[in-house]
Amino acid sequence: MELWFTEDQTPEMRISCRVKEVLYRGKSTYQEILVLDTFQFGRMLVLDDIIQTTERDEFVYHEMIVHPALVAHPKPERVLVVGGGDGGTVREVLKHTSVQEVVLAEIDEKVVEVARRFLPTISSGLDDPRVKVDIGDGIKHVKGVRGAYDVIIVDSTDPIGPAVGLFSEDFYRSVREALRPEGLLVAQTESPFFNSTLVQQVQRTVAGLFPVTTLHLASVPTYPGGLWSFTIGSKVVDPRNPGQERLEMAAGLETRYYSPEVQHQAFVLPPFVAELVQGGDAG
Ligand code: SAM
């Protein structure tokens, strides 16, 4: 008998993956956690029936949430990851040799535990001595600090449950306060096809708080529509133009999707996305 996992990506569209084996199924205080071994994507982490990450395509998302922002910063030393309990974002941050400390503020201890156990290639950075895992609400963590981080990365679940506040103006304001003078915020901001209103709202909110606001795109096969967006809010530097020295450093990063060329290309927006960013029709 064949076993399939199906995610309702929208009420009218589904993605199904054939499953070799169910490796873990459990419930935490916050969500239902599932780890599947799939034929197409290898091991897959699913939270509340929504695919979070898979062994085969995780590199796209994790490289693209991290490197455009960290390459743009002249010398990132202290980095905060909000959410991101699977560890993939932390692993990419650690590729930057200037980084002295990465704090992972993840609300769900169980996600970290499950990722360590079943997703070793993704969670591999969590035991690095530069990493501090802080279990608790990322919103509270950010509100409790001032001028502490060079880059804050919001690697959240969709805006449901405890992640709703991670997309709010109040939260982005506290992120601005928690950043050092040359700091940057980068957040995953969902699909420009299916979450166009959210993309537009976040762009507008971040632009009201940060002098430089950008959107970049990457192709993640298991996310709805395949095309995913990331919003950067920056106090000073422009990630579209990090300068020659930083791009030379970026050329030395060991990556499979990101490259210095991609740093430029990812910010070139198809007209329907550019229109969203400029405040046009969100469809
Ligand atoms: N790459 C993924 C995606 O876009 O689907 C996100 C992966 S990561 C597993 C998301 C994490 O955010 C989850 O483990 C969840 O527990 C965490 N999270 C949600 N709300 C949070 C909050 N308020 N503070 C800290 N972590 C939160």
mmCIF file of N, CA and C in Angstrom, residues 65 80-85 89 103-107 136-139 141-142 152-157 166 171 175:
data_model
loop_
_atom_site.group_PDB
_atom_site.id
_atom_site.type_symbol
_atom_site.label_atom_id
_atom_site.label_comp_id
_atom_site.label_asym_id
_atom_site.label_seq_id
_atom_site.Cartn_x
_atom_site.Cartn_y
_atom_site.Cartn_z
ATOM 1 N N ILE A 65 17.625 33.210 3.028
ATOM 2 C CA ILE A 65 17.178 34.042 4.161
ATOM 3 C C ILE A 65 18.403 34.631 4.871
ATOM 4 N N LEU A 80 20.710 37.288 15.564
ATOM 5 C CA LEU A 80 19.576 36.650 16.229
ATOM 6 C C LEU A 80 18.705 35.967 15.179
ATOM 7 N N VAL A 81 18.347 34.713 15.435
ATOM 8 C CA VAL A 81 17.384 34.013 14.574
ATOM 9 C C VAL A 81 16.124 33.803 15.406
ATOM 10 N N VAL A 82 15.006 34.345 14.943
ATOM 11 C CA VAL A 82 13.727 34.170 15.642
ATOM 12 C C VAL A 82 12.974 33.055 14.930
ATOM 13 N N GLY A 83 12.556 32.022 15.657
ATOM 14 C CA GLY A 83 11.985 30.818 15.020
ATOM 15 C C GLY A 83 13.147 29.930 14.605
ATOM 16 N N GLY A 84 13.011 29.322 13.409
ATOM 17 C CA GLY A 84 14.168 28.606 12.849
ATOM 18 C C GLY A 84 14.656 27.416 13.654
ATOM 19 N N GLY A 85 13.775 26.774 14.410
ATOM 20 C CA GLY A 85 14.165 25.680 15.304
ATOM 21 C C GLY A 85 14.785 24.474 14.621
ATOM 22 N N THR A 89 18.939 27.803 9.304
ATOM 23 C CA THR A 89 19.359 29.200 9.200
ATOM 24 C C THR A 89 20.626 29.423 10.018
ATOM 25 N N VAL A 103 22.212 33.731 18.359
ATOM 26 C CA VAL A 103 21.195 33.350 19.337
ATOM 27 C C VAL A 103 19.980 32.835 18.561
ATOM 28 N N LEU A 104 19.510 31.647 18.932
ATOM 29 C CA LEU A 104 18.303 31.087 18.308
ATOM 30 C C LEU A 104 17.162 31.227 19.313
ATOM 31 N N ALA A 105 16.197 32.107 19.005
ATOM 32 C CA ALA A 105 15.044 32.298 19.902
ATOM 33 C C ALA A 105 13.860 31.552 19.312
ATOM 34 N N GLU A 106 13.697 30.319 19.734
ATOM 35 C CA GLU A 106 12.655 29.422 19.197
ATOM 36 C C GLU A 106 11.660 29.117 20.327
ATOM 37 N N ILE A 107 10.381 29.220 20.006
ATOM 38 C CA ILE A 107 9.360 29.045 21.044
ATOM 39 C C ILE A 107 9.169 27.577 21.438
ATOM 40 N N GLY A 136 11.877 30.141 23.974
ATOM 41 C CA GLY A 136 10.890 31.113 24.447
ATOM 42 C C GLY A 136 10.359 31.914 23.280
ATOM 43 N N ASP A 137 9.411 32.778 23.570
ATOM 44 C CA ASP A 137 8.791 33.593 22.527
ATOM 45 C C ASP A 137 9.802 34.616 21.987
ATOM 46 N N GLY A 138 10.018 34.571 20.680
ATOM 47 C CA GLY A 138 10.958 35.485 20.040
ATOM 48 C C GLY A 138 10.542 36.937 20.208
ATOM 49 N N ILE A 139 9.261 37.172 20.325
ATOM 50 C CA ILE A 139 8.768 38.554 20.471
ATOM 51 C C ILE A 139 9.273 39.113 21.800
ATOM 52 N N HIS A 141 11.864 38.035 23.498
ATOM 53 C CA HIS A 141 13.329 38.141 23.438
ATOM 54 C C HIS A 141 13.726 39.484 22.815
ATOM 55 N N VAL A 142 13.099 39.804 21.685
ATOM 56 C CA VAL A 142 13.451 41.032 20.961
ATOM 57 C C VAL A 142 13.101 42.262 21.800
ATOM 58 N N ILE A 152 18.982 40.584 12.467
ATOM 59 C CA ILE A 152 17.914 39.782 13.083
ATOM 60 C C ILE A 152 17.155 39.097 11.944
ATOM 61 N N ILE A 153 17.094 37.768 12.026
ATOM 62 C CA ILE A 153 16.478 36.965 10.966
ATOM 63 C C ILE A 153 15.182 36.365 11.508
ATOM 64 N N VAL A 154 14.073 36.639 10.849
ATOM 65 C CA VAL A 154 12.791 36.100 11.314
ATOM 66 C C VAL A 154 12.428 34.909 10.418
ATOM 67 N N ASP A 155 12.739 33.724 10.941
ATOM 68 C CA ASP A 155 12.545 32.458 10.216
ATOM 69 C C ASP A 155 11.330 31.773 10.852
ATOM 70 N N SER A 156 10.169 32.318 10.556
ATOM 71 C CA SER A 156 8.959 31.916 11.275
ATOM 72 C C SER A 156 8.101 30.959 10.467
ATOM 73 N N THR A 157 7.151 30.366 11.168
ATOM 74 C CA THR A 157 6.082 29.636 10.492
ATOM 75 C C THR A 157 5.157 30.666 9.845
ATOM 76 N N LEU A 166 4.787 37.945 14.842
ATOM 77 C CA LEU A 166 6.079 38.132 14.171
ATOM 78 C C LEU A 166 5.927 38.904 12.855
ATOM 79 N N PHE A 171 6.181 44.455 16.470
ATOM 80 C CA PHE A 171 7.363 43.574 16.498
ATOM 81 C C PHE A 171 8.505 44.166 15.665
ATOM 82 N N VAL A 175 12.282 45.160 16.751
ATOM 83 C CA VAL A 175 13.466 44.647 16.036
ATOM 84 C C VAL A 175 14.405 45.812 15.719
#
